[in-house]
XYZ file of C-alpha atoms in Angstrom:
624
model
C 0.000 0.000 0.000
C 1.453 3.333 -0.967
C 2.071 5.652 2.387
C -0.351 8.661 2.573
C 1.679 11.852 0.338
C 3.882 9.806 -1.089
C 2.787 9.981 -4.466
C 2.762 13.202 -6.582
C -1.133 13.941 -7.204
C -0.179 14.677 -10.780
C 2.510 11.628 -11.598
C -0.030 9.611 -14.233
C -0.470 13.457 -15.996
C 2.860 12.712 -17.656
C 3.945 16.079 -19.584
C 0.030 17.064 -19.503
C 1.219 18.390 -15.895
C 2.404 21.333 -17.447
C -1.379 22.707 -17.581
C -1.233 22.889 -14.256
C 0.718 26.507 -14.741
C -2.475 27.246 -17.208
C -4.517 29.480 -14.753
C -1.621 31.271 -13.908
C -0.563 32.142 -18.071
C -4.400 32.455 -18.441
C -4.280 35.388 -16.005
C -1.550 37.309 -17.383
C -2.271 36.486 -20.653
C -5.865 37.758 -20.011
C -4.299 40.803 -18.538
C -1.820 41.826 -21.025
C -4.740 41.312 -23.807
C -7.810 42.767 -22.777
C -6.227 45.219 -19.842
C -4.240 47.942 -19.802
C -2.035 46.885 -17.163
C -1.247 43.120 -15.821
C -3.096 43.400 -12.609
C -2.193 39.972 -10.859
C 1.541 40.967 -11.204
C 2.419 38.202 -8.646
C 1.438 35.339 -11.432
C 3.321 36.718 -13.785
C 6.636 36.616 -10.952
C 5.588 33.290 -10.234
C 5.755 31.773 -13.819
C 9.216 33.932 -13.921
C 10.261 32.068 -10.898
C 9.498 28.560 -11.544
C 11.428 29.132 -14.885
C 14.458 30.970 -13.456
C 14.339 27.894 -10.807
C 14.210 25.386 -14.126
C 17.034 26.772 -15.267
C 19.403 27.241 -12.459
C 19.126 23.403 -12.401
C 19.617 23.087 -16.056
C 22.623 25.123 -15.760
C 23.813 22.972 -12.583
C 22.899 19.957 -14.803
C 25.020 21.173 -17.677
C 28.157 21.984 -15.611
C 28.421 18.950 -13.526
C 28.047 16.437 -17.087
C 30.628 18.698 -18.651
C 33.336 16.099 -18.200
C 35.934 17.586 -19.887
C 35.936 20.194 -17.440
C 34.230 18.183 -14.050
C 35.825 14.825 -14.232
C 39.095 15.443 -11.798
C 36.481 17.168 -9.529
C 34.176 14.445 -9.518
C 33.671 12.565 -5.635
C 31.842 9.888 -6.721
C 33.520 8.410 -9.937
C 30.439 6.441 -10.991
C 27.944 7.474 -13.889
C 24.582 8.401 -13.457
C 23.017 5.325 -15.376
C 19.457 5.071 -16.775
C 17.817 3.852 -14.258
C 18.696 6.827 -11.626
C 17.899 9.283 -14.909
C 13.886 7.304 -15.617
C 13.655 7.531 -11.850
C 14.229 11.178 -11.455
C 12.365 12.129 -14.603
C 9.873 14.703 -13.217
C 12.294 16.275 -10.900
C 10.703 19.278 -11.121
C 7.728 18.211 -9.622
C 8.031 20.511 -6.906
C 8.442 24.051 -8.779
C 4.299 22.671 -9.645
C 3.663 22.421 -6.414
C 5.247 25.548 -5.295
C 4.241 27.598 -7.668
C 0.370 26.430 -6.798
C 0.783 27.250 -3.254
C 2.142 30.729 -4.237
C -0.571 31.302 -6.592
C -3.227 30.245 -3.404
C -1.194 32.851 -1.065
C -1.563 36.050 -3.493
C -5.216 34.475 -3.599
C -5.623 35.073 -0.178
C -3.339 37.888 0.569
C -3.595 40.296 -2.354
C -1.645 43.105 -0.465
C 1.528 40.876 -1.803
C 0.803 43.523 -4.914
C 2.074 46.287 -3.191
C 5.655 45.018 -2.254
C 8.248 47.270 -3.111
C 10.948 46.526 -5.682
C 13.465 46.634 -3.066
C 14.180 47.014 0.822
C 17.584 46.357 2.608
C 15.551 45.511 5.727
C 13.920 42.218 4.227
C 17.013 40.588 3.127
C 18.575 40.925 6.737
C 15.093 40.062 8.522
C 14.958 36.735 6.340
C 18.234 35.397 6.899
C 17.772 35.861 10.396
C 14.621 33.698 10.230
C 16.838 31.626 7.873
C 19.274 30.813 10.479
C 17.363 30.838 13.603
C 13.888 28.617 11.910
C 14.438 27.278 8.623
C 17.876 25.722 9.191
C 17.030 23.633 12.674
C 13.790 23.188 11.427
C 15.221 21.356 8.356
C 17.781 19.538 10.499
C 15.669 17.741 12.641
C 12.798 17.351 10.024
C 15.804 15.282 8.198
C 16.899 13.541 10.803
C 13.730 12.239 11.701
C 13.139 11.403 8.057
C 15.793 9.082 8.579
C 14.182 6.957 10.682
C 12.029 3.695 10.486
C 8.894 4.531 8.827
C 9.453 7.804 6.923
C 12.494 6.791 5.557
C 11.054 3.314 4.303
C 8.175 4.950 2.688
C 9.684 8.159 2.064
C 13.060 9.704 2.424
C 14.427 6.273 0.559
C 13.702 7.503 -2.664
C 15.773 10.601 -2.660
C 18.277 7.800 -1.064
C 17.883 5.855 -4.104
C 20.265 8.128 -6.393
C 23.430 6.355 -5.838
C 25.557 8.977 -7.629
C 23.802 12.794 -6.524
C 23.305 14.998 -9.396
C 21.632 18.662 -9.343
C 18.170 16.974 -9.976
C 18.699 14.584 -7.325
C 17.765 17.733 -5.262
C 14.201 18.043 -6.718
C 13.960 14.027 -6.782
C 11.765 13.542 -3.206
C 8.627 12.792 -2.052
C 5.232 14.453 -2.265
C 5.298 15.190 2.049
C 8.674 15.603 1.801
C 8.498 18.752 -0.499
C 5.328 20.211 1.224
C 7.659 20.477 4.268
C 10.303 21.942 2.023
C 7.960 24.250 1.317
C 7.070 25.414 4.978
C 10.800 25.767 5.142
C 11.357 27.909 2.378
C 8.304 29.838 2.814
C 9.210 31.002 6.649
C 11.948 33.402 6.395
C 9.832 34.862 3.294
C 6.333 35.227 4.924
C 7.584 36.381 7.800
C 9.718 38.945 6.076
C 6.736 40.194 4.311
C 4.704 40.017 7.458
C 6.892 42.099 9.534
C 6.671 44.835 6.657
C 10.174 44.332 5.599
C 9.127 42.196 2.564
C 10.084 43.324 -1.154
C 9.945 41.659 -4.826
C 13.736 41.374 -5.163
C 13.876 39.175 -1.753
C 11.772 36.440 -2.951
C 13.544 36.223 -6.108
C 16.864 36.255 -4.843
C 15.940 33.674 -1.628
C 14.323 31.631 -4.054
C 16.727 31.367 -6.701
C 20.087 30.877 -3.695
C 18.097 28.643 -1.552
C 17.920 26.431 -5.775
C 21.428 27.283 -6.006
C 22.603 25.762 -3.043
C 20.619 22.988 -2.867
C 22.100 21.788 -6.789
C 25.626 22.605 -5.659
C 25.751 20.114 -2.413
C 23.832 17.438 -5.349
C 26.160 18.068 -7.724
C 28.362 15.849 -7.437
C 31.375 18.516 -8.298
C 33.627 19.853 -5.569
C 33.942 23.474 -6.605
C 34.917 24.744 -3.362
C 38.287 25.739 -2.795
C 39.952 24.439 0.427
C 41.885 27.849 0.459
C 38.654 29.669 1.543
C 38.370 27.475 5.395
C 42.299 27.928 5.837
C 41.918 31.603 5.704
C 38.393 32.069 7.081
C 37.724 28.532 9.499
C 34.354 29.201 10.950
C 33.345 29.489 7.394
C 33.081 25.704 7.104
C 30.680 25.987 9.788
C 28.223 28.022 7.619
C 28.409 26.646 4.138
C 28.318 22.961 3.343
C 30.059 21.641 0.447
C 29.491 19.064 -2.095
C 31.678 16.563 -0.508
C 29.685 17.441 3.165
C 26.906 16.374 1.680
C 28.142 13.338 -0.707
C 28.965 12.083 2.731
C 25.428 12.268 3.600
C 23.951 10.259 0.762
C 27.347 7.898 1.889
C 26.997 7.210 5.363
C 23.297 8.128 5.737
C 23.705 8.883 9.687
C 25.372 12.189 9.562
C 26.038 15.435 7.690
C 21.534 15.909 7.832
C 21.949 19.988 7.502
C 20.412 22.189 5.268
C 23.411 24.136 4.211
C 24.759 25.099 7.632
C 26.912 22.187 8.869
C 26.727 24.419 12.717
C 23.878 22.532 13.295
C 25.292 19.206 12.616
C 28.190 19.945 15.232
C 25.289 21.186 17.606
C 23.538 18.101 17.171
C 26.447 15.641 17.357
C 25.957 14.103 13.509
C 28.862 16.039 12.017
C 31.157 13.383 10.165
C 34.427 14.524 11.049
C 35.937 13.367 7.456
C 33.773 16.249 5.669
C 36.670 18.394 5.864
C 39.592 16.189 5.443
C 37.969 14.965 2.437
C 36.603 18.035 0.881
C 40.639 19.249 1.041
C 41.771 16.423 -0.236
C 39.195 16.212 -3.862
C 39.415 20.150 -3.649
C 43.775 20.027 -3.779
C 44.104 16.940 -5.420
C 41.779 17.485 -8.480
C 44.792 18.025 -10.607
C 45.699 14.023 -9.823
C 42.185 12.552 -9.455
C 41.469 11.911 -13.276
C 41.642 7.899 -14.155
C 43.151 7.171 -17.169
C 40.148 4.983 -19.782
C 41.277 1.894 -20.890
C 39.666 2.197 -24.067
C 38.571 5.307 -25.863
C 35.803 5.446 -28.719
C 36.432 8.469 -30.379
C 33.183 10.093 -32.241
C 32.199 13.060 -34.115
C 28.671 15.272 -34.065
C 26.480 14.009 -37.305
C 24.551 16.770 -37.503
C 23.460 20.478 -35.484
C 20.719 19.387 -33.934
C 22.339 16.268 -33.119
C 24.725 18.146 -31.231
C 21.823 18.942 -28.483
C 21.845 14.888 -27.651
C 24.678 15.854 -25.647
C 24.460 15.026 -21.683
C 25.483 18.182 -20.814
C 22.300 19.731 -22.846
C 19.229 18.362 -22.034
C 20.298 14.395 -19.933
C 16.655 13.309 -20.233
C 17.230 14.250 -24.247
C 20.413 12.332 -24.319
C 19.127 8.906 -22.450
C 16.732 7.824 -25.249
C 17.598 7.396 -28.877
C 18.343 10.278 -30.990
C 15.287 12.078 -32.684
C 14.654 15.005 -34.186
C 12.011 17.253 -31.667
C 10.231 20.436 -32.384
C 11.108 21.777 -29.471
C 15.207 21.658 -30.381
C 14.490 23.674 -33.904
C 14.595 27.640 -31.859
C 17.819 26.329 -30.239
C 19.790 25.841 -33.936
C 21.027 29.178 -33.946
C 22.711 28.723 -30.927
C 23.815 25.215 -32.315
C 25.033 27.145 -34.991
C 26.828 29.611 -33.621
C 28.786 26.676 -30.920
C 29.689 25.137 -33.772
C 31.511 28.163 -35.356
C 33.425 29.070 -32.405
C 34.496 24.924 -31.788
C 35.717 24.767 -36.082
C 37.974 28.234 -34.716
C 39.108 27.102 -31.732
C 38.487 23.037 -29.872
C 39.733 20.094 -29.405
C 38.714 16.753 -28.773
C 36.505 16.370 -25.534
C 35.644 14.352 -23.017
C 31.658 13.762 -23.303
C 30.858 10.596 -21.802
C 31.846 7.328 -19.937
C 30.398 4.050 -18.538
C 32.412 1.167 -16.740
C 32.854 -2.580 -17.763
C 34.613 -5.024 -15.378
C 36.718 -2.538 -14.179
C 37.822 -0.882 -17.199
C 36.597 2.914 -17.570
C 35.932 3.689 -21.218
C 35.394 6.408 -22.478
C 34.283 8.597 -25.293
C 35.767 11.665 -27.178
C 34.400 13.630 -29.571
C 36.121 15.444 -32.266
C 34.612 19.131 -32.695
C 33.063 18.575 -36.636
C 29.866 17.429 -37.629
C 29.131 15.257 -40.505
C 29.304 18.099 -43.564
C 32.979 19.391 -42.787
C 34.305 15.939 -43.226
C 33.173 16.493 -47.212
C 34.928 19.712 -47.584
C 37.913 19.529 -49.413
C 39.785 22.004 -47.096
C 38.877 20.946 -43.541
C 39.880 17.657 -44.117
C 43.419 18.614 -43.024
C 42.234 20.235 -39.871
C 40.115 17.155 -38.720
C 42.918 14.882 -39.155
C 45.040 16.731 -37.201
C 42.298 16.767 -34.610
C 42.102 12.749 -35.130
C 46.361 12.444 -35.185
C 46.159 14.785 -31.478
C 43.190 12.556 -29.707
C 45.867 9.659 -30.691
C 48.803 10.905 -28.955
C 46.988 11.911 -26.158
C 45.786 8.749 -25.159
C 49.035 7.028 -25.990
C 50.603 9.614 -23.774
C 48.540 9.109 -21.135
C 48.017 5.255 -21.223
C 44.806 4.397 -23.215
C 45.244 0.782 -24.243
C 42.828 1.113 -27.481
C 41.426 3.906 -29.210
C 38.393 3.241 -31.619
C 37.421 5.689 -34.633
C 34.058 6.330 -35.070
C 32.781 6.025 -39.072
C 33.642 9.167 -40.650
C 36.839 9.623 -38.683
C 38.429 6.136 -40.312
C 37.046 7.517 -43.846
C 39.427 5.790 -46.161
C 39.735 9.092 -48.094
C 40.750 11.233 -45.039
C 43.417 8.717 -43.224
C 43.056 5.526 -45.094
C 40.695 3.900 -42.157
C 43.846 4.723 -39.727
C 46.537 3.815 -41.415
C 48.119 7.540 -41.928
C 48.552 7.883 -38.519
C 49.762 4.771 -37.470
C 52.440 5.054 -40.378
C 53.518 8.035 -39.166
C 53.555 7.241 -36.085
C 55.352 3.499 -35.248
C 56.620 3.772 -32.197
C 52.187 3.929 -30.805
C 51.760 1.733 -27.648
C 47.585 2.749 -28.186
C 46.491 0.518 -30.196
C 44.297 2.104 -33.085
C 41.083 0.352 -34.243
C 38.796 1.299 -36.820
C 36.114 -1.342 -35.636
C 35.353 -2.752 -39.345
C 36.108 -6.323 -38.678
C 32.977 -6.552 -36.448
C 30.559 -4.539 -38.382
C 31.126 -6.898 -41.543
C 30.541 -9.784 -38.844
C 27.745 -7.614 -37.634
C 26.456 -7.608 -41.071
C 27.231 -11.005 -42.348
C 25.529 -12.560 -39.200
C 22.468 -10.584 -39.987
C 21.926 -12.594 -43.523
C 20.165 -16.127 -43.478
C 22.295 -18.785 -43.450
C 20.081 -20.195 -46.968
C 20.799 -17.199 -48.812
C 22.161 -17.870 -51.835
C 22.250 -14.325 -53.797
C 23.000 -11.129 -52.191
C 22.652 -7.365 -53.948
C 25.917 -5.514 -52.462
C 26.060 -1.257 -53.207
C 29.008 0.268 -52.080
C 31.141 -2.840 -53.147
C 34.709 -1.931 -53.414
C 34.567 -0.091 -50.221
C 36.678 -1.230 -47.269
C 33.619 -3.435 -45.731
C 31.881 -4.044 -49.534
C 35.096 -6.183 -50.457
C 35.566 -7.744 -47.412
C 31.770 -8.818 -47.494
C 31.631 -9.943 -50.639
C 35.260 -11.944 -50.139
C 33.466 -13.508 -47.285
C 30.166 -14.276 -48.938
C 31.546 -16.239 -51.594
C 33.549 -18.110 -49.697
C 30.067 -19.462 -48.640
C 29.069 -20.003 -52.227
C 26.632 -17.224 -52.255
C 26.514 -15.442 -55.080
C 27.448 -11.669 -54.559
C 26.303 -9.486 -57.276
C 28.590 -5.768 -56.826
C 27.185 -2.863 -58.230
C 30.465 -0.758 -59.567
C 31.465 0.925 -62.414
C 34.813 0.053 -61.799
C 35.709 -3.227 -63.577
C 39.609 -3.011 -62.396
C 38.382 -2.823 -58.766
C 36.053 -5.405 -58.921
C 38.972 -7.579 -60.733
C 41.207 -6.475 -58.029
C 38.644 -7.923 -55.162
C 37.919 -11.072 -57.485
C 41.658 -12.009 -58.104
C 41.472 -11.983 -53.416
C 39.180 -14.984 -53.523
C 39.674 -18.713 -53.843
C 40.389 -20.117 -57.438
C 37.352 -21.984 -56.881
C 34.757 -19.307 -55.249
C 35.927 -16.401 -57.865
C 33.209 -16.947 -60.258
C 30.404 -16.100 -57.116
C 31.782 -12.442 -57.570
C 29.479 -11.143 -60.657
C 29.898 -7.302 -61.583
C 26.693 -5.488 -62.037
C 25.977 -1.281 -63.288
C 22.929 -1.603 -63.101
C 20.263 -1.554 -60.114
C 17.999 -3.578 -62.714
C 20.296 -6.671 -62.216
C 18.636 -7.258 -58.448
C 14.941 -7.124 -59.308
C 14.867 -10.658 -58.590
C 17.174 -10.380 -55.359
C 15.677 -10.111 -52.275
C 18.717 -9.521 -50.227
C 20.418 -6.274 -50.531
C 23.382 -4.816 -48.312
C 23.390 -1.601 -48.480
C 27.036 0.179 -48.570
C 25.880 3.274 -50.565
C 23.523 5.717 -50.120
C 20.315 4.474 -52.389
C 17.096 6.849 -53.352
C 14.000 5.651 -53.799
C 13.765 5.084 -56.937
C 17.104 3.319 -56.824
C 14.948 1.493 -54.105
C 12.250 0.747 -56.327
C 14.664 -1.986 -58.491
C 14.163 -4.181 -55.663
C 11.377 -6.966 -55.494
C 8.297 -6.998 -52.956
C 9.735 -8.491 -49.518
C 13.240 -7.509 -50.065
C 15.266 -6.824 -47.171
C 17.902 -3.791 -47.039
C 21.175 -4.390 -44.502
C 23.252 -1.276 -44.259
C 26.241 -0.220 -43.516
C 25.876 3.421 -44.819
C 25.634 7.242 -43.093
C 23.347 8.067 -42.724
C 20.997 4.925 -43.050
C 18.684 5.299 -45.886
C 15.330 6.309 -46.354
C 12.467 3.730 -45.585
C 10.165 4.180 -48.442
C 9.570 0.549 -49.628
C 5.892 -0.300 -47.531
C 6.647 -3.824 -48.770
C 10.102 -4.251 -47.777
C 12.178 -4.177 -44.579
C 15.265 -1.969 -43.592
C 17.785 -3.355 -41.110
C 19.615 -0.901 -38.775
C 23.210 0.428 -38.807
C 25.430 -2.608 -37.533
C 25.695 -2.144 -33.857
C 25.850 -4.426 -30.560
C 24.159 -4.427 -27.120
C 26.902 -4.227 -24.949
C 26.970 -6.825 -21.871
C 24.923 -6.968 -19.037
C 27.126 -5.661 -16.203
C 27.785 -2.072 -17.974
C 28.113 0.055 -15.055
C 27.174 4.066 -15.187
C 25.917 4.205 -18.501
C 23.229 6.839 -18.955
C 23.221 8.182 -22.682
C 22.477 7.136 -25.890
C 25.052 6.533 -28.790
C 22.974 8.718 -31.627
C 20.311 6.656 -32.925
C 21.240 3.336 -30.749
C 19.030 2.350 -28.053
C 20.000 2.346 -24.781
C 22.969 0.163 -24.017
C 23.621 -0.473 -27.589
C 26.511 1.045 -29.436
C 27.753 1.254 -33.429
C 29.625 -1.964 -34.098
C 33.206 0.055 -34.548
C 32.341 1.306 -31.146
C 32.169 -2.658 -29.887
C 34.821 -3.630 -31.876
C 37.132 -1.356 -29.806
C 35.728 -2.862 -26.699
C 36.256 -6.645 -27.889
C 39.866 -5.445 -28.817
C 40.556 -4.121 -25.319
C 38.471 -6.942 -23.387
C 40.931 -9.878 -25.839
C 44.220 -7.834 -24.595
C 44.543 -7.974 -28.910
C 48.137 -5.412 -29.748
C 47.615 -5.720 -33.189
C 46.380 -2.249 -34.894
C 43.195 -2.982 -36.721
C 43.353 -0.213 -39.535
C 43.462 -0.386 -43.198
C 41.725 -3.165 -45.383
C 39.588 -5.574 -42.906
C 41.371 -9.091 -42.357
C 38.796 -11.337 -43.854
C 40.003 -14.605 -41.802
C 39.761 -12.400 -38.503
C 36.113 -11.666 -38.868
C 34.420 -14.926 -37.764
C 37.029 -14.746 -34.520
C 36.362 -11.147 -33.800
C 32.544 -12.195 -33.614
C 33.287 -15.089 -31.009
C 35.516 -13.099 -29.364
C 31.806 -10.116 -29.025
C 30.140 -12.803 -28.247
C 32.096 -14.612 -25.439
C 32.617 -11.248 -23.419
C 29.044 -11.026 -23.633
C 27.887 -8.431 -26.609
C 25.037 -9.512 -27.788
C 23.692 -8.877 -31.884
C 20.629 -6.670 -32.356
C 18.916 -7.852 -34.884
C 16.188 -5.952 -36.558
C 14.517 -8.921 -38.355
């Protein structure tokens, strides 16, 4: 049985709880229309609020995930993984519920019109009601929280956030945040009460008491030590991070609000708080652990670029789609990715664990169209050639490119750099073995004649080499008869002849197999007969426009079971799948391989590169 206020009186309304701000926008809206003047001023600040509040946690939310500049002042190491991101999904519950019990007070007290703009009195009468009410009252209202039945069937669930993040803060109960509300509300009504009370105190309460609250959940120790050696009783009146990671730690002390005096009064100060919050705070130059394997991507697209973690997390934790809501934001996509083409480098965007290996990814600062241009393609490799050295300077067993950054045209699928550079104890992968076993796996074992696009491509040859060595019949669409001769003359004596050249797309209207290496219109599309099925291997994947037909996914794999701290999508991937090149760098690490997988694909490693997937536990995801 579910406790009485536990539940959130609007959690089935999914985003339809958003009307719940409607008689408030109706009001001003009504106002600004049909009056001269908005008359219920107060609903307008309280809309302006709740947003302001919104986005002081999105701002929190963006600077803690921004790992290339967070991760060495990180106290918990771990990832925030999908199930801590579904469970906190309507954090902001409570700016509903407090902007509803505002809207009910200016109901009943319409003086609050009349508050001044500003009055030097109100800010000092409500942090003495600050101190002296809402901080013990919090205290002990936590403690007590802590205890038997209210923390069973109610303080647990904020609990249940193993790693804190600034929406961890919002992430309670529905009793909990009513009494959050009686604290937050005291030193303001009583302000306001006293006569004291003015427009710019509730905003700026409001929006510190949100500020401090996302910085001890953040998960980010951005207070200096320096500041308690030169000012000591400091620590006593402003908790840290780290004072209250150690809460969420060892659940039995650190239960202030943001004063830890009232811990030491109350005898549940942990007396590591300090020692530790020194030691992240000094340290954070050292505290970075070097990834054992690095999968090194690039943006596709602008408004791919918003999938980010560091954007919108709840965005970046389910596959990659195109919203509505992302369009406005393109200039400002735009304009980021003007400034990172003059000035970036590869960053740090996100990171999971797997049997004790971190891996992570990079991203190189270019999106999908600057790879085509002629003149960039200089820059990008240089980009590429620096994420290399790094990671061989630092330790990084295996670095994986991602598919446009192992374009055979740009660095010859790897092999520029690690020509130029022999002496590399990283070992460079472009991934390609297992995405032809991705591919080939995919394809009925009683298929006996395939359609293959894209043909004399690094993966089209080493399908088709493959394929025939099964004695089905491949039939390569080029133009090119010396490099279909050259991929022929690779095969067995005896298999050769199951290579046929094709120009035409007419040649497969009786094929119902295609493997798509080449980007393919729809009329292209229309060659193919009713109940044909189209594996790819091309970006981006093509259109679906045949009703009768089916369209297999970009080769990828679900990676194992016991992926720790994984909490974001790979583009279009579900969760906890990744491109194949992407698992081929993991198999590579996982098999202790020292080899260099770049250049053409080894065609007698593929079938052992897929055992290998499959015995450390990546699975196939087949869309058939």
């Amino acid at each position: 049985m579910v406790a009485p206020l536990s539940a959130w009186p609007w959690e089935n309304l999914g985003v339809f709880k958003y009307l719940l701000y409607g008689p408030l926008a109706a009001k001003v809206l009504y106002s600004w229309i049909y009056e001269d003047s908005i008359k219920d001023l107060w609903c307008l600040h309280i809309l302006v609020i709740c947003a302001l509040r919104g986005l002081i946690h999105q701002l929190w939310n963006s600077y803690s995930t921004t790992l290339f500049l967070t991760r060495n002042r990180r106290i918990k190491q771990e990832g925030v993984d999908f199930k801590q991101i579904d469970r906190e999904w309507d954090w902001d519950n409570f700016l509903i519920l407090h902007a509803l019990l505002a809207y009910m007070a200016c109901l009943i007290f319409p003086s609050l019109d009349d508050l001044p703009l500003w009055n030097p009195k109100g800010f000092i009468t409500l942090l003495f009601l600050h101190v002296t009410v809402s901080e013990p009252l919090y205290y002990w209202a936590h403690r007590y929280f802590h205890e038997g039945y209210l923390f069973t069937h109610y303080h647990s669930l904020h609990h249940s956030s193993s790693v804190t993040h600034p929406y961890t803060a919002g992430h309670a109960t529905f009793l909990e945040h009513l009494i959050l509300c009686v604290v937050i509300g005291i030193p303001m009504a009583g302000s306001i009460t006293m006569g004291y009370g003015s427009t710019s105190m509730v905003y700026g309460y409001v929006s510190a008491f949100d500020f401090l609250r996302c910085l001890g959940h953040s998960n980010v120790e951005v207070v200096p030590h320096e500041v308690f050696n030169k000012l000591p009783f400091l620590k006593y009146f402003l908790y840290t991070p780290t004072y209250h990671s150690l809460h969420h730690t060892e659940m039995g002390t650190n239960f202030c609000l943001f004063m830890p005096l009232f811990d030491a009064m109350g005898n549940t100060l942990n007396r590591n708080s300090w020692h530790l919050h020194k030691k992240i705070s000094s340290d954070s130059a050292k505290n970075g652990r070097v990834p054992d394997f690095v999968f090194l991507a690039h943006g596709v697209d602008l408004t791919s670029s918003m999938h980010a973690p560091f954007v919108f997390r709840s965005f970046a934790s389910v596959p990659f789609s195109t919203r509505i809501f992302l369009l406005p934001l393109l200039p400002v996509a735009f304009l980021v990715m003007l400034i990172m083409w003059a000035w970036s480098k590869t960053f740090l965007i996100s990171f999971y664990n797997l049997r004790g290996h971190l891996h992570q990814t990079w991203v190189v600062p270019r999106f999908g169209f600057q790879y085509f241009l002629p003149f960039a393609m200089e820059g990008i490799n240089k980009r590429i050639e620096e994420a290399i050295l790094r990671a061989d300077r630092i330790g990084v067993k295996v670095i994986s490119l991602a598919a446009l950054n192992k374009n055979e045209a740009l660095n010859g699928g790897g092999t520029l750099f690690v020509e130029k550079h022999p002496d590399l104890k990283v070992r460079v992968v472009h991934g390609n073995t297992l995405t032809a076993a991705v591919i080939l796996n995919e394809i009925p074992k009683d298929v006996e004649e395939v359609f293959l696009t894209g043909a004399t491509s690094k993966l089209g040859r080493a399908i088709a080499l493959y394929l025939c060595r099964r004695r089905v019949r491949v039939l390569m669409l080029t133009l090119s008869t010396e490099r279909f001769q050259k991929i022929q003359r690779e095969a067995p004596a005896d298999c050769q002849n199951y290579l046929v050249q094709v120009t035409k797309y007419q040649a497969a209207q009786n094929c119902k197999t295609w493997i798509v290496g080449k980007w393919i219109t729809p009329r292209q599309q229309s060659w193919a007969p009713s109940g044909t099925h189209f594996h790819q291997f091309v970006v981006p994947p093509i259109l679906a426009f045949r009703r009768d037909c089916t369209y297999g996914d970009l080769a990828a794999m679900r990676l194992p079971d016991d992926v720790e701290g994984l909490g974001s999508c790979e583009y279009t991937m579900e969760r906890g799948v990744v491109h194949a090149c992407h698992a081929g760098g993991v198999v590579h690490q996982l098999e202790g391989w020292t080899h260099h997988e770049v250049g053409a694909i080894d065609v007698d490693r593929i079938d052992i590169v897929w055992k290998a997937a499959l015995k450390h536990g990546l699975r196939p995801v087949s869309s058939m």
